[in-house]
Amino acid sequence: MTEAQPMEHRHHAPSLARALFGPATVPAPATPQHGRSRRRGRPAAVVREFYRDPVAWTGFGVCTLVLTYAGGAVMFWFHAIYLGEGGPAISPWMHWGLDSSAGFVGLSPAIALILPVAARVAGRRTDRAGPGAGLVPAGWFALAGGVLLALVTAPAPLLHDRYLARGTWLASRITELWGNGRPVLPEAPEEESVAGEMVTQVLAGIPTYVVLLWVALLAIRLAITLHRRWR
């Protein structure tokens, strides 16, 4: 009984991950749970403690899929269609899938770090959580995480042009196997400076990732709430 009791307490104790993804499942303490010492407030410690809770991995998986595939769809439209940068002679669906899958692989480590850091930053924006709201305000979390991710993706257009764009080895092999002979847009889009491409990416990424992160978080919270009610 003596040994089992602490384990049960730890299981039900509030955590940063649960305050973010499942706020209705934990009580809201008057002061932030993770602000008791400078050492525990360091980014590395915040990340470690965040992923000790299994719900963090579920939230990470959902957020990563939404940010890379839904975000990839927005970025595909923005770059290939709106800016007229074009693409290989493959189906637009395949183009989106290729770019988004590359984003999933390349951005997963960054998203894994951004989620707990953004949750920690957003948690400091309020001293007291409202009823059922948990510790982490969804809006502030989405804003912090979306801006951080947009900054991380600043060099994405340069990497895309180097490894995935029309004329690269990978794009040529995919076009040979599944090409349809119809490039997305004209062959010679207007050239833009490196700095200009990075700034454009960040400016497009901020609203895209802020909105998608907010939607993903609300969907996760709703799913957890419904699961607990049905259980």
mmCIF file with all atom_site columns, C-alpha atoms in Angstrom:
data_model
loop_
_atom_site.group_PDB
_atom_site.id
_atom_site.type_symbol
_atom_site.label_atom_id
_atom_site.label_alt_id
_atom_site.label_comp_id
_atom_site.label_asym_id
_atom_site.label_entity_id
_atom_site.label_seq_id
_atom_site.pdbx_PDB_ins_code
_atom_site.Cartn_x
_atom_site.Cartn_y
_atom_site.Cartn_z
_atom_site.occupancy
_atom_site.B_iso_or_equiv
_atom_site.pdbx_formal_charge
_atom_site.auth_seq_id
_atom_site.auth_comp_id
_atom_site.auth_asym_id
_atom_site.auth_atom_id
_atom_site.pdbx_PDB_model_num
ATOM 1   C CA . MET A 1 1   ? 0.000   0.000  0.000   1.00 0.00 ? 1   MET A CA 1
ATOM 2   C CA . THR A 1 2   ? 2.804   2.390  0.892   1.00 0.00 ? 2   THR A CA 1
ATOM 3   C CA . GLU A 1 3   ? 4.654   1.814  -2.388  1.00 0.00 ? 3   GLU A CA 1
ATOM 4   C CA . ALA A 1 4   ? 1.554   1.806  -4.599  1.00 0.00 ? 4   ALA A CA 1
ATOM 5   C CA . GLN A 1 5   ? 0.217   5.087  -3.288  1.00 0.00 ? 5   GLN A CA 1
ATOM 6   C CA . PRO A 1 6   ? 2.975   7.356  -4.693  1.00 0.00 ? 6   PRO A CA 1
ATOM 7   C CA . MET A 1 7   ? 2.634   5.659  -8.087  1.00 0.00 ? 7   MET A CA 1
ATOM 8   C CA . GLU A 1 8   ? -1.085  6.402  -8.158  1.00 0.00 ? 8   GLU A CA 1
ATOM 9   C CA . HIS A 1 9   ? -0.441  9.979  -7.114  1.00 0.00 ? 9   HIS A CA 1
ATOM 10  C CA . ARG A 1 10  ? 2.101   10.473 -9.874  1.00 0.00 ? 10  ARG A CA 1
ATOM 11  C CA . HIS A 1 11  ? -0.290  9.054  -12.441 1.00 0.00 ? 11  HIS A CA 1
ATOM 12  C CA . HIS A 1 12  ? -3.015  11.533 -11.551 1.00 0.00 ? 12  HIS A CA 1
ATOM 13  C CA . ALA A 1 13  ? -0.756  14.492 -10.777 1.00 0.00 ? 13  ALA A CA 1
ATOM 14  C CA . PRO A 1 14  ? -0.922  17.438 -13.188 1.00 0.00 ? 14  PRO A CA 1
ATOM 15  C CA . SER A 1 15  ? 1.783   17.548 -15.841 1.00 0.00 ? 15  SER A CA 1
ATOM 16  C CA . LEU A 1 16  ? 2.633   20.083 -18.528 1.00 0.00 ? 16  LEU A CA 1
ATOM 17  C CA . ALA A 1 17  ? 1.585   17.636 -21.259 1.00 0.00 ? 17  ALA A CA 1
ATOM 18  C CA . ARG A 1 18  ? -1.769  16.918 -19.595 1.00 0.00 ? 18  ARG A CA 1
ATOM 19  C CA . ALA A 1 19  ? -2.355  20.600 -18.906 1.00 0.00 ? 19  ALA A CA 1
ATOM 20  C CA . LEU A 1 20  ? -1.825  21.190 -22.628 1.00 0.00 ? 20  LEU A CA 1
ATOM 21  C CA . PHE A 1 21  ? -3.595  18.277 -24.310 1.00 0.00 ? 21  PHE A CA 1
ATOM 22  C CA . GLY A 1 22  ? -6.069  17.143 -21.666 1.00 0.00 ? 22  GLY A CA 1
ATOM 23  C CA . PRO A 1 23  ? -6.823  20.148 -19.462 1.00 0.00 ? 23  PRO A CA 1
ATOM 24  C CA . ALA A 1 24  ? -10.160 18.771 -18.253 1.00 0.00 ? 24  ALA A CA 1
ATOM 25  C CA . THR A 1 25  ? -8.365  15.758 -16.765 1.00 0.00 ? 25  THR A CA 1
ATOM 26  C CA . VAL A 1 26  ? -6.208  17.635 -14.233 1.00 0.00 ? 26  VAL A CA 1
ATOM 27  C CA . PRO A 1 27  ? -6.810  20.168 -11.474 1.00 0.00 ? 27  PRO A CA 1
ATOM 28  C CA . ALA A 1 28  ? -5.510  23.676 -12.092 1.00 0.00 ? 28  ALA A CA 1
ATOM 29  C CA . PRO A 1 29  ? -2.992  24.645 -9.407  1.00 0.00 ? 29  PRO A CA 1
ATOM 30  C CA . ALA A 1 30  ? -2.703  28.298 -8.409  1.00 0.00 ? 30  ALA A CA 1
ATOM 31  C CA . THR A 1 31  ? 0.932   28.405 -9.517  1.00 0.00 ? 31  THR A CA 1
ATOM 32  C CA . PRO A 1 32  ? 2.548   26.694 -12.514 1.00 0.00 ? 32  PRO A CA 1
ATOM 33  C CA . GLN A 1 33  ? 3.438   23.087 -11.775 1.00 0.00 ? 33  GLN A CA 1
ATOM 34  C CA . HIS A 1 34  ? 6.798   23.325 -13.523 1.00 0.00 ? 34  HIS A CA 1
ATOM 35  C CA . GLY A 1 35  ? 7.996   26.620 -12.129 1.00 0.00 ? 35  GLY A CA 1
ATOM 36  C CA . ARG A 1 36  ? 9.286   25.435 -8.769  1.00 0.00 ? 36  ARG A CA 1
ATOM 37  C CA . SER A 1 37  ? 12.953  25.755 -9.572  1.00 0.00 ? 37  SER A CA 1
ATOM 38  C CA . ARG A 1 38  ? 15.212  27.286 -12.176 1.00 0.00 ? 38  ARG A CA 1
ATOM 39  C CA . ARG A 1 39  ? 16.646  23.905 -13.018 1.00 0.00 ? 39  ARG A CA 1
ATOM 40  C CA . ARG A 1 40  ? 13.249  22.408 -13.813 1.00 0.00 ? 40  ARG A CA 1
ATOM 41  C CA . GLY A 1 41  ? 12.447  25.466 -15.909 1.00 0.00 ? 41  GLY A CA 1
ATOM 42  C CA . ARG A 1 42  ? 15.347  24.950 -18.306 1.00 0.00 ? 42  ARG A CA 1
ATOM 43  C CA . PRO A 1 43  ? 14.319  23.948 -21.843 1.00 0.00 ? 43  PRO A CA 1
ATOM 44  C CA . ALA A 1 44  ? 15.985  20.521 -21.674 1.00 0.00 ? 44  ALA A CA 1
ATOM 45  C CA . ALA A 1 45  ? 14.263  19.705 -18.385 1.00 0.00 ? 45  ALA A CA 1
ATOM 46  C CA . VAL A 1 46  ? 10.918  20.957 -19.682 1.00 0.00 ? 46  VAL A CA 1
ATOM 47  C CA . VAL A 1 47  ? 11.213  18.716 -22.767 1.00 0.00 ? 47  VAL A CA 1
ATOM 48  C CA . ARG A 1 48  ? 12.180  15.644 -20.697 1.00 0.00 ? 48  ARG A CA 1
ATOM 49  C CA . GLU A 1 49  ? 9.330   16.066 -18.244 1.00 0.00 ? 49  GLU A CA 1
ATOM 50  C CA . PHE A 1 50  ? 6.851   16.793 -21.024 1.00 0.00 ? 50  PHE A CA 1
ATOM 51  C CA . TYR A 1 51  ? 7.484   13.455 -22.769 1.00 0.00 ? 51  TYR A CA 1
ATOM 52  C CA . ARG A 1 52  ? 7.362   11.435 -19.570 1.00 0.00 ? 52  ARG A CA 1
ATOM 53  C CA . ASP A 1 53  ? 3.588   11.631 -19.863 1.00 0.00 ? 53  ASP A CA 1
ATOM 54  C CA . PRO A 1 54  ? 2.242   9.225  -22.547 1.00 0.00 ? 54  PRO A CA 1
ATOM 55  C CA . VAL A 1 55  ? -0.376  11.765 -23.643 1.00 0.00 ? 55  VAL A CA 1
ATOM 56  C CA . ALA A 1 56  ? 2.486   13.944 -24.911 1.00 0.00 ? 56  ALA A CA 1
ATOM 57  C CA . TRP A 1 57  ? 3.386   11.374 -27.564 1.00 0.00 ? 57  TRP A CA 1
ATOM 58  C CA . THR A 1 58  ? -0.187  11.171 -28.811 1.00 0.00 ? 58  THR A CA 1
ATOM 59  C CA . GLY A 1 59  ? -0.378  14.960 -29.003 1.00 0.00 ? 59  GLY A CA 1
ATOM 60  C CA . PHE A 1 60  ? 2.981   15.117 -30.740 1.00 0.00 ? 60  PHE A CA 1
ATOM 61  C CA . GLY A 1 61  ? 1.871   12.613 -33.382 1.00 0.00 ? 61  GLY A CA 1
ATOM 62  C CA . VAL A 1 62  ? -1.388  14.418 -34.137 1.00 0.00 ? 62  VAL A CA 1
ATOM 63  C CA . CYS A 1 63  ? 0.218   17.875 -34.215 1.00 0.00 ? 63  CYS A CA 1
ATOM 64  C CA . THR A 1 64  ? 3.028   16.678 -36.478 1.00 0.00 ? 64  THR A CA 1
ATOM 65  C CA . LEU A 1 65  ? 0.627   15.110 -38.984 1.00 0.00 ? 65  LEU A CA 1
ATOM 66  C CA . VAL A 1 66  ? -1.568  18.213 -39.064 1.00 0.00 ? 66  VAL A CA 1
ATOM 67  C CA . LEU A 1 67  ? 1.317   20.676 -39.317 1.00 0.00 ? 67  LEU A CA 1
ATOM 68  C CA . THR A 1 68  ? 3.216   18.804 -42.021 1.00 0.00 ? 68  THR A CA 1
ATOM 69  C CA . TYR A 1 69  ? 0.410   17.450 -44.219 1.00 0.00 ? 69  TYR A CA 1
ATOM 70  C CA . ALA A 1 70  ? -2.265  20.144 -43.828 1.00 0.00 ? 70  ALA A CA 1
ATOM 71  C CA . GLY A 1 71  ? 0.474   22.771 -43.611 1.00 0.00 ? 71  GLY A CA 1
ATOM 72  C CA . GLY A 1 72  ? 2.150   21.152 -46.600 1.00 0.00 ? 72  GLY A CA 1
ATOM 73  C CA . ALA A 1 73  ? -1.054  21.543 -48.611 1.00 0.00 ? 73  ALA A CA 1
ATOM 74  C CA . VAL A 1 74  ? -1.183  25.252 -47.821 1.00 0.00 ? 74  VAL A CA 1
ATOM 75  C CA . MET A 1 75  ? 2.479   25.717 -48.669 1.00 0.00 ? 75  MET A CA 1
ATOM 76  C CA . PHE A 1 76  ? 2.115   23.727 -51.889 1.00 0.00 ? 76  PHE A CA 1
ATOM 77  C CA . TRP A 1 77  ? -0.681  26.039 -53.008 1.00 0.00 ? 77  TRP A CA 1
ATOM 78  C CA . PHE A 1 78  ? 1.193   29.151 -51.879 1.00 0.00 ? 78  PHE A CA 1
ATOM 79  C CA . HIS A 1 79  ? 4.489   28.341 -53.598 1.00 0.00 ? 79  HIS A CA 1
ATOM 80  C CA . ALA A 1 80  ? 3.472   26.289 -56.625 1.00 0.00 ? 80  ALA A CA 1
ATOM 81  C CA . ILE A 1 81  ? 0.201   27.997 -57.510 1.00 0.00 ? 81  ILE A CA 1
ATOM 82  C CA . TYR A 1 82  ? 0.015   31.463 -55.957 1.00 0.00 ? 82  TYR A CA 1
ATOM 83  C CA . LEU A 1 83  ? 3.691   32.412 -56.399 1.00 0.00 ? 83  LEU A CA 1
ATOM 84  C CA . GLY A 1 84  ? 3.921   30.495 -59.674 1.00 0.00 ? 84  GLY A CA 1
ATOM 85  C CA . GLU A 1 85  ? 7.004   28.470 -58.754 1.00 0.00 ? 85  GLU A CA 1
ATOM 86  C CA . GLY A 1 86  ? 5.670   25.392 -60.513 1.00 0.00 ? 86  GLY A CA 1
ATOM 87  C CA . GLY A 1 87  ? 6.769   21.824 -60.016 1.00 0.00 ? 87  GLY A CA 1
ATOM 88  C CA . PRO A 1 88  ? 7.661   18.552 -61.729 1.00 0.00 ? 88  PRO A CA 1
ATOM 89  C CA . ALA A 1 89  ? 5.340   16.962 -64.283 1.00 0.00 ? 89  ALA A CA 1
ATOM 90  C CA . ILE A 1 90  ? 3.535   14.823 -61.711 1.00 0.00 ? 90  ILE A CA 1
ATOM 91  C CA . SER A 1 91  ? 0.085   14.848 -60.185 1.00 0.00 ? 91  SER A CA 1
ATOM 92  C CA . PRO A 1 92  ? -0.520  17.748 -57.768 1.00 0.00 ? 92  PRO A CA 1
ATOM 93  C CA . TRP A 1 93  ? -1.535  15.143 -55.191 1.00 0.00 ? 93  TRP A CA 1
ATOM 94  C CA . MET A 1 94  ? 1.792   13.368 -55.579 1.00 0.00 ? 94  MET A CA 1
ATOM 95  C CA . HIS A 1 95  ? 3.636   16.695 -55.440 1.00 0.00 ? 95  HIS A CA 1
ATOM 96  C CA . TRP A 1 96  ? 1.845   17.563 -52.183 1.00 0.00 ? 96  TRP A CA 1
ATOM 97  C CA . GLY A 1 97  ? 2.475   14.085 -50.758 1.00 0.00 ? 97  GLY A CA 1
ATOM 98  C CA . LEU A 1 98  ? 6.169   14.194 -51.627 1.00 0.00 ? 98  LEU A CA 1
ATOM 99  C CA . ASP A 1 99  ? 6.738   17.647 -50.139 1.00 0.00 ? 99  ASP A CA 1
ATOM 100 C CA . SER A 1 100 ? 4.636   16.935 -47.044 1.00 0.00 ? 100 SER A CA 1
ATOM 101 C CA . SER A 1 101 ? 6.337   13.602 -46.368 1.00 0.00 ? 101 SER A CA 1
ATOM 102 C CA . ALA A 1 102 ? 9.712   15.308 -46.612 1.00 0.00 ? 102 ALA A CA 1
ATOM 103 C CA . GLY A 1 103 ? 8.398   17.929 -44.191 1.00 0.00 ? 103 GLY A CA 1
ATOM 104 C CA . PHE A 1 104 ? 7.163   15.215 -41.836 1.00 0.00 ? 104 PHE A CA 1
ATOM 105 C CA . VAL A 1 105 ? 10.618  13.634 -41.697 1.00 0.00 ? 105 VAL A CA 1
ATOM 106 C CA . GLY A 1 106 ? 12.554  16.885 -41.520 1.00 0.00 ? 106 GLY A CA 1
ATOM 107 C CA . LEU A 1 107 ? 10.321  18.823 -39.117 1.00 0.00 ? 107 LEU A CA 1
ATOM 108 C CA . SER A 1 108 ? 9.395   16.083 -36.621 1.00 0.00 ? 108 SER A CA 1
ATOM 109 C CA . PRO A 1 109 ? 12.443  16.717 -34.379 1.00 0.00 ? 109 PRO A CA 1
ATOM 110 C CA . ALA A 1 110 ? 11.805  20.478 -34.396 1.00 0.00 ? 110 ALA A CA 1
ATOM 111 C CA . ILE A 1 111 ? 8.100   20.022 -33.600 1.00 0.00 ? 111 ILE A CA 1
ATOM 112 C CA . ALA A 1 112 ? 9.003   17.644 -30.763 1.00 0.00 ? 112 ALA A CA 1
ATOM 113 C CA . LEU A 1 113 ? 11.012  20.459 -29.162 1.00 0.00 ? 113 LEU A CA 1
ATOM 114 C CA . ILE A 1 114 ? 8.608   23.280 -30.032 1.00 0.00 ? 114 ILE A CA 1
ATOM 115 C CA . LEU A 1 115 ? 5.518   21.727 -28.401 1.00 0.00 ? 115 LEU A CA 1
ATOM 116 C CA . PRO A 1 116 ? 6.818   21.632 -24.787 1.00 0.00 ? 116 PRO A CA 1
ATOM 117 C CA . VAL A 1 117 ? 8.637   24.953 -25.116 1.00 0.00 ? 117 VAL A CA 1
ATOM 118 C CA . ALA A 1 118 ? 5.531   26.666 -26.521 1.00 0.00 ? 118 ALA A CA 1
ATOM 119 C CA . ALA A 1 119 ? 3.381   25.065 -23.804 1.00 0.00 ? 119 ALA A CA 1
ATOM 120 C CA . ARG A 1 120 ? 5.761   26.335 -21.140 1.00 0.00 ? 120 ARG A CA 1
ATOM 121 C CA . VAL A 1 121 ? 5.832   29.850 -22.618 1.00 0.00 ? 121 VAL A CA 1
ATOM 122 C CA . ALA A 1 122 ? 2.036   29.935 -23.011 1.00 0.00 ? 122 ALA A CA 1
ATOM 123 C CA . GLY A 1 123 ? 1.515   28.607 -19.482 1.00 0.00 ? 123 GLY A CA 1
ATOM 124 C CA . ARG A 1 124 ? 3.280   31.660 -18.107 1.00 0.00 ? 124 ARG A CA 1
ATOM 125 C CA . ARG A 1 125 ? 0.746   33.974 -19.744 1.00 0.00 ? 125 ARG A CA 1
ATOM 126 C CA . THR A 1 126 ? -1.808  33.204 -17.079 1.00 0.00 ? 126 THR A CA 1
ATOM 127 C CA . ASP A 1 127 ? -1.495  32.924 -13.324 1.00 0.00 ? 127 ASP A CA 1
ATOM 128 C CA . ARG A 1 128 ? -4.774  31.130 -12.815 1.00 0.00 ? 128 ARG A CA 1
ATOM 129 C CA . ALA A 1 129 ? -6.596  28.783 -15.169 1.00 0.00 ? 129 ALA A CA 1
ATOM 130 C CA . GLY A 1 130 ? -10.317 29.032 -15.620 1.00 0.00 ? 130 GLY A CA 1
ATOM 131 C CA . PRO A 1 131 ? -12.687 26.130 -14.860 1.00 0.00 ? 131 PRO A CA 1
ATOM 132 C CA . GLY A 1 132 ? -11.755 23.195 -17.070 1.00 0.00 ? 132 GLY A CA 1
ATOM 133 C CA . ALA A 1 133 ? -9.270  25.297 -19.017 1.00 0.00 ? 133 ALA A CA 1
ATOM 134 C CA . GLY A 1 134 ? -6.160  23.737 -17.554 1.00 0.00 ? 134 GLY A CA 1
ATOM 135 C CA . LEU A 1 135 ? -2.842  25.511 -17.322 1.00 0.00 ? 135 LEU A CA 1
ATOM 136 C CA . VAL A 1 136 ? -2.096  26.241 -20.973 1.00 0.00 ? 136 VAL A CA 1
ATOM 137 C CA . PRO A 1 137 ? -4.239  28.725 -22.969 1.00 0.00 ? 137 PRO A CA 1
ATOM 138 C CA . ALA A 1 138 ? -4.804  27.324 -26.457 1.00 0.00 ? 138 ALA A CA 1
ATOM 139 C CA . GLY A 1 139 ? -4.438  30.675 -28.213 1.00 0.00 ? 139 GLY A CA 1
ATOM 140 C CA . TRP A 1 140 ? -1.132  31.613 -26.635 1.00 0.00 ? 140 TRP A CA 1
ATOM 141 C CA . PHE A 1 141 ? 0.216   28.103 -27.205 1.00 0.00 ? 141 PHE A CA 1
ATOM 142 C CA . ALA A 1 142 ? -0.735  28.175 -30.897 1.00 0.00 ? 142 ALA A CA 1
ATOM 143 C CA . LEU A 1 143 ? 0.783   31.635 -31.311 1.00 0.00 ? 143 LEU A CA 1
ATOM 144 C CA . ALA A 1 144 ? 4.078   30.696 -29.654 1.00 0.00 ? 144 ALA A CA 1
ATOM 145 C CA . GLY A 1 145 ? 4.362   27.333 -31.396 1.00 0.00 ? 145 GLY A CA 1
ATOM 146 C CA . GLY A 1 146 ? 3.267   28.621 -34.800 1.00 0.00 ? 146 GLY A CA 1
ATOM 147 C CA . VAL A 1 147 ? 5.760   31.483 -34.801 1.00 0.00 ? 147 VAL A CA 1
ATOM 148 C CA . LEU A 1 148 ? 8.591   29.181 -33.694 1.00 0.00 ? 148 LEU A CA 1
ATOM 149 C CA . LEU A 1 149 ? 7.779   26.651 -36.407 1.00 0.00 ? 149 LEU A CA 1
ATOM 150 C CA . ALA A 1 150 ? 7.536   29.354 -39.073 1.00 0.00 ? 150 ALA A CA 1
ATOM 151 C CA . LEU A 1 151 ? 11.014  30.563 -38.111 1.00 0.00 ? 151 LEU A CA 1
ATOM 152 C CA . VAL A 1 152 ? 12.356  26.997 -38.239 1.00 0.00 ? 152 VAL A CA 1
ATOM 153 C CA . THR A 1 153 ? 10.933  26.518 -41.748 1.00 0.00 ? 153 THR A CA 1
ATOM 154 C CA . ALA A 1 154 ? 12.553  29.699 -43.108 1.00 0.00 ? 154 ALA A CA 1
ATOM 155 C CA . PRO A 1 155 ? 15.174  27.724 -45.119 1.00 0.00 ? 155 PRO A CA 1
ATOM 156 C CA . ALA A 1 156 ? 12.579  25.186 -46.352 1.00 0.00 ? 156 ALA A CA 1
ATOM 157 C CA . PRO A 1 157 ? 12.252  26.706 -49.872 1.00 0.00 ? 157 PRO A CA 1
ATOM 158 C CA . LEU A 1 158 ? 16.024  26.535 -50.330 1.00 0.00 ? 158 LEU A CA 1
ATOM 159 C CA . LEU A 1 159 ? 16.143  22.885 -49.250 1.00 0.00 ? 159 LEU A CA 1
ATOM 160 C CA . HIS A 1 160 ? 13.166  22.109 -51.462 1.00 0.00 ? 160 HIS A CA 1
ATOM 161 C CA . ASP A 1 161 ? 14.853  23.687 -54.494 1.00 0.00 ? 161 ASP A CA 1
ATOM 162 C CA . ARG A 1 162 ? 18.009  21.722 -53.812 1.00 0.00 ? 162 ARG A CA 1
ATOM 163 C CA . TYR A 1 163 ? 16.550  18.268 -53.204 1.00 0.00 ? 163 TYR A CA 1
ATOM 164 C CA . LEU A 1 164 ? 12.895  18.102 -54.357 1.00 0.00 ? 164 LEU A CA 1
ATOM 165 C CA . ALA A 1 165 ? 12.244  20.709 -57.059 1.00 0.00 ? 165 ALA A CA 1
ATOM 166 C CA . ARG A 1 166 ? 12.009  20.052 -60.794 1.00 0.00 ? 166 ARG A CA 1
ATOM 167 C CA . GLY A 1 167 ? 15.389  19.013 -62.178 1.00 0.00 ? 167 GLY A CA 1
ATOM 168 C CA . THR A 1 168 ? 16.717  17.450 -58.962 1.00 0.00 ? 168 THR A CA 1
ATOM 169 C CA . TRP A 1 169 ? 17.651  13.758 -58.914 1.00 0.00 ? 169 TRP A CA 1
ATOM 170 C CA . LEU A 1 170 ? 14.667  12.709 -56.790 1.00 0.00 ? 170 LEU A CA 1
ATOM 171 C CA . ALA A 1 171 ? 12.123  14.727 -58.760 1.00 0.00 ? 171 ALA A CA 1
ATOM 172 C CA . SER A 1 172 ? 13.522  13.328 -62.022 1.00 0.00 ? 172 SER A CA 1
ATOM 173 C CA . ARG A 1 173 ? 13.225  9.720  -60.818 1.00 0.00 ? 173 ARG A CA 1
ATOM 174 C CA . ILE A 1 174 ? 9.669   10.269 -59.603 1.00 0.00 ? 174 ILE A CA 1
ATOM 175 C CA . THR A 1 175 ? 8.725   11.966 -62.872 1.00 0.00 ? 175 THR A CA 1
ATOM 176 C CA . GLU A 1 176 ? 10.145  9.027  -64.838 1.00 0.00 ? 176 GLU A CA 1
ATOM 177 C CA . LEU A 1 177 ? 8.069   6.548  -62.824 1.00 0.00 ? 177 LEU A CA 1
ATOM 178 C CA . TRP A 1 178 ? 4.811   8.449  -62.270 1.00 0.00 ? 178 TRP A CA 1
ATOM 179 C CA . GLY A 1 179 ? 5.009   11.568 -64.414 1.00 0.00 ? 179 GLY A CA 1
ATOM 180 C CA . ASN A 1 180 ? 1.966   12.761 -66.353 1.00 0.00 ? 180 ASN A CA 1
ATOM 181 C CA . GLY A 1 181 ? 3.776   15.127 -68.717 1.00 0.00 ? 181 GLY A CA 1
ATOM 182 C CA . ARG A 1 182 ? 2.053   18.202 -67.283 1.00 0.00 ? 182 ARG A CA 1
ATOM 183 C CA . PRO A 1 183 ? 4.173   20.518 -65.097 1.00 0.00 ? 183 PRO A CA 1
ATOM 184 C CA . VAL A 1 184 ? 2.140   22.336 -62.472 1.00 0.00 ? 184 VAL A CA 1
ATOM 185 C CA . LEU A 1 185 ? 3.009   25.769 -63.867 1.00 0.00 ? 185 LEU A CA 1
ATOM 186 C CA . PRO A 1 186 ? 5.439   27.408 -66.339 1.00 0.00 ? 186 PRO A CA 1
ATOM 187 C CA . GLU A 1 187 ? 9.002   26.139 -66.448 1.00 0.00 ? 187 GLU A CA 1
ATOM 188 C CA . ALA A 1 188 ? 10.733  29.430 -65.547 1.00 0.00 ? 188 ALA A CA 1
ATOM 189 C CA . PRO A 1 189 ? 9.252   31.159 -62.483 1.00 0.00 ? 189 PRO A CA 1
ATOM 190 C CA . GLU A 1 190 ? 10.545  34.579 -61.533 1.00 0.00 ? 190 GLU A CA 1
ATOM 191 C CA . GLU A 1 191 ? 13.789  34.402 -59.556 1.00 0.00 ? 191 GLU A CA 1
ATOM 192 C CA . GLU A 1 192 ? 13.817  35.652 -55.952 1.00 0.00 ? 192 GLU A CA 1
ATOM 193 C CA . SER A 1 193 ? 16.741  36.336 -53.632 1.00 0.00 ? 193 SER A CA 1
ATOM 194 C CA . VAL A 1 194 ? 17.596  33.845 -50.892 1.00 0.00 ? 194 VAL A CA 1
ATOM 195 C CA . ALA A 1 195 ? 16.652  36.342 -48.193 1.00 0.00 ? 195 ALA A CA 1
ATOM 196 C CA . GLY A 1 196 ? 13.397  37.114 -49.980 1.00 0.00 ? 196 GLY A CA 1
ATOM 197 C CA . GLU A 1 197 ? 12.450  33.428 -50.187 1.00 0.00 ? 197 GLU A CA 1
ATOM 198 C CA . MET A 1 198 ? 13.104  32.940 -46.480 1.00 0.00 ? 198 MET A CA 1
ATOM 199 C CA . VAL A 1 199 ? 11.138  36.034 -45.462 1.00 0.00 ? 199 VAL A CA 1
ATOM 200 C CA . THR A 1 200 ? 8.234   35.008 -47.704 1.00 0.00 ? 200 THR A CA 1
ATOM 201 C CA . GLN A 1 201 ? 8.227   31.528 -46.155 1.00 0.00 ? 201 GLN A CA 1
ATOM 202 C CA . VAL A 1 202 ? 8.108   32.898 -42.624 1.00 0.00 ? 202 VAL A CA 1
ATOM 203 C CA . LEU A 1 203 ? 5.355   35.415 -43.421 1.00 0.00 ? 203 LEU A CA 1
ATOM 204 C CA . ALA A 1 204 ? 3.229   32.680 -44.998 1.00 0.00 ? 204 ALA A CA 1
ATOM 205 C CA . GLY A 1 205 ? 4.106   30.169 -42.298 1.00 0.00 ? 205 GLY A CA 1
ATOM 206 C CA . ILE A 1 206 ? 3.079   32.227 -39.257 1.00 0.00 ? 206 ILE A CA 1
ATOM 207 C CA . PRO A 1 207 ? -0.685  32.402 -39.930 1.00 0.00 ? 207 PRO A CA 1
ATOM 208 C CA . THR A 1 208 ? -0.701  28.888 -41.406 1.00 0.00 ? 208 THR A CA 1
ATOM 209 C CA . TYR A 1 209 ? 0.986   27.174 -38.469 1.00 0.00 ? 209 TYR A CA 1
ATOM 210 C CA . VAL A 1 210 ? -0.719  29.262 -35.782 1.00 0.00 ? 210 VAL A CA 1
ATOM 211 C CA . VAL A 1 211 ? -4.177  28.350 -37.069 1.00 0.00 ? 211 VAL A CA 1
ATOM 212 C CA . LEU A 1 212 ? -3.327  24.683 -37.680 1.00 0.00 ? 212 LEU A CA 1
ATOM 213 C CA . LEU A 1 213 ? -1.715  24.261 -34.263 1.00 0.00 ? 213 LEU A CA 1
ATOM 214 C CA . TRP A 1 214 ? -4.758  25.832 -32.607 1.00 0.00 ? 214 TRP A CA 1
ATOM 215 C CA . VAL A 1 215 ? -7.122  23.535 -34.531 1.00 0.00 ? 215 VAL A CA 1
ATOM 216 C CA . ALA A 1 216 ? -5.006  20.454 -33.756 1.00 0.00 ? 216 ALA A CA 1
ATOM 217 C CA . LEU A 1 217 ? -4.893  21.285 -30.046 1.00 0.00 ? 217 LEU A CA 1
ATOM 218 C CA . LEU A 1 218 ? -8.658  21.827 -29.802 1.00 0.00 ? 218 LEU A CA 1
ATOM 219 C CA . ALA A 1 219 ? -9.269  18.550 -31.669 1.00 0.00 ? 219 ALA A CA 1
ATOM 220 C CA . ILE A 1 220 ? -6.987  16.643 -29.288 1.00 0.00 ? 220 ILE A CA 1
ATOM 221 C CA . ARG A 1 221 ? -8.655  18.184 -26.239 1.00 0.00 ? 221 ARG A CA 1
ATOM 222 C CA . LEU A 1 222 ? -12.103 17.327 -27.575 1.00 0.00 ? 222 LEU A CA 1
ATOM 223 C CA . ALA A 1 223 ? -11.069 13.742 -28.362 1.00 0.00 ? 223 ALA A CA 1
ATOM 224 C CA . ILE A 1 224 ? -9.636  13.265 -24.860 1.00 0.00 ? 224 ILE A CA 1
ATOM 225 C CA . THR A 1 225 ? -12.737 14.746 -23.235 1.00 0.00 ? 225 THR A CA 1
ATOM 226 C CA . LEU A 1 226 ? -15.089 12.526 -25.269 1.00 0.00 ? 226 LEU A CA 1
ATOM 227 C CA . HIS A 1 227 ? -12.957 9.459  -24.577 1.00 0.00 ? 227 HIS A CA 1
ATOM 228 C CA . ARG A 1 228 ? -13.124 10.057 -20.840 1.00 0.00 ? 228 ARG A CA 1
ATOM 229 C CA . ARG A 1 229 ? -16.890 10.523 -20.942 1.00 0.00 ? 229 ARG A CA 1
ATOM 230 C CA . TRP A 1 230 ? -17.458 7.340  -22.906 1.00 0.00 ? 230 TRP A CA 1
ATOM 231 C CA . ARG A 1 231 ? -15.041 5.248  -20.840 1.00 0.00 ? 231 ARG A CA 1
#
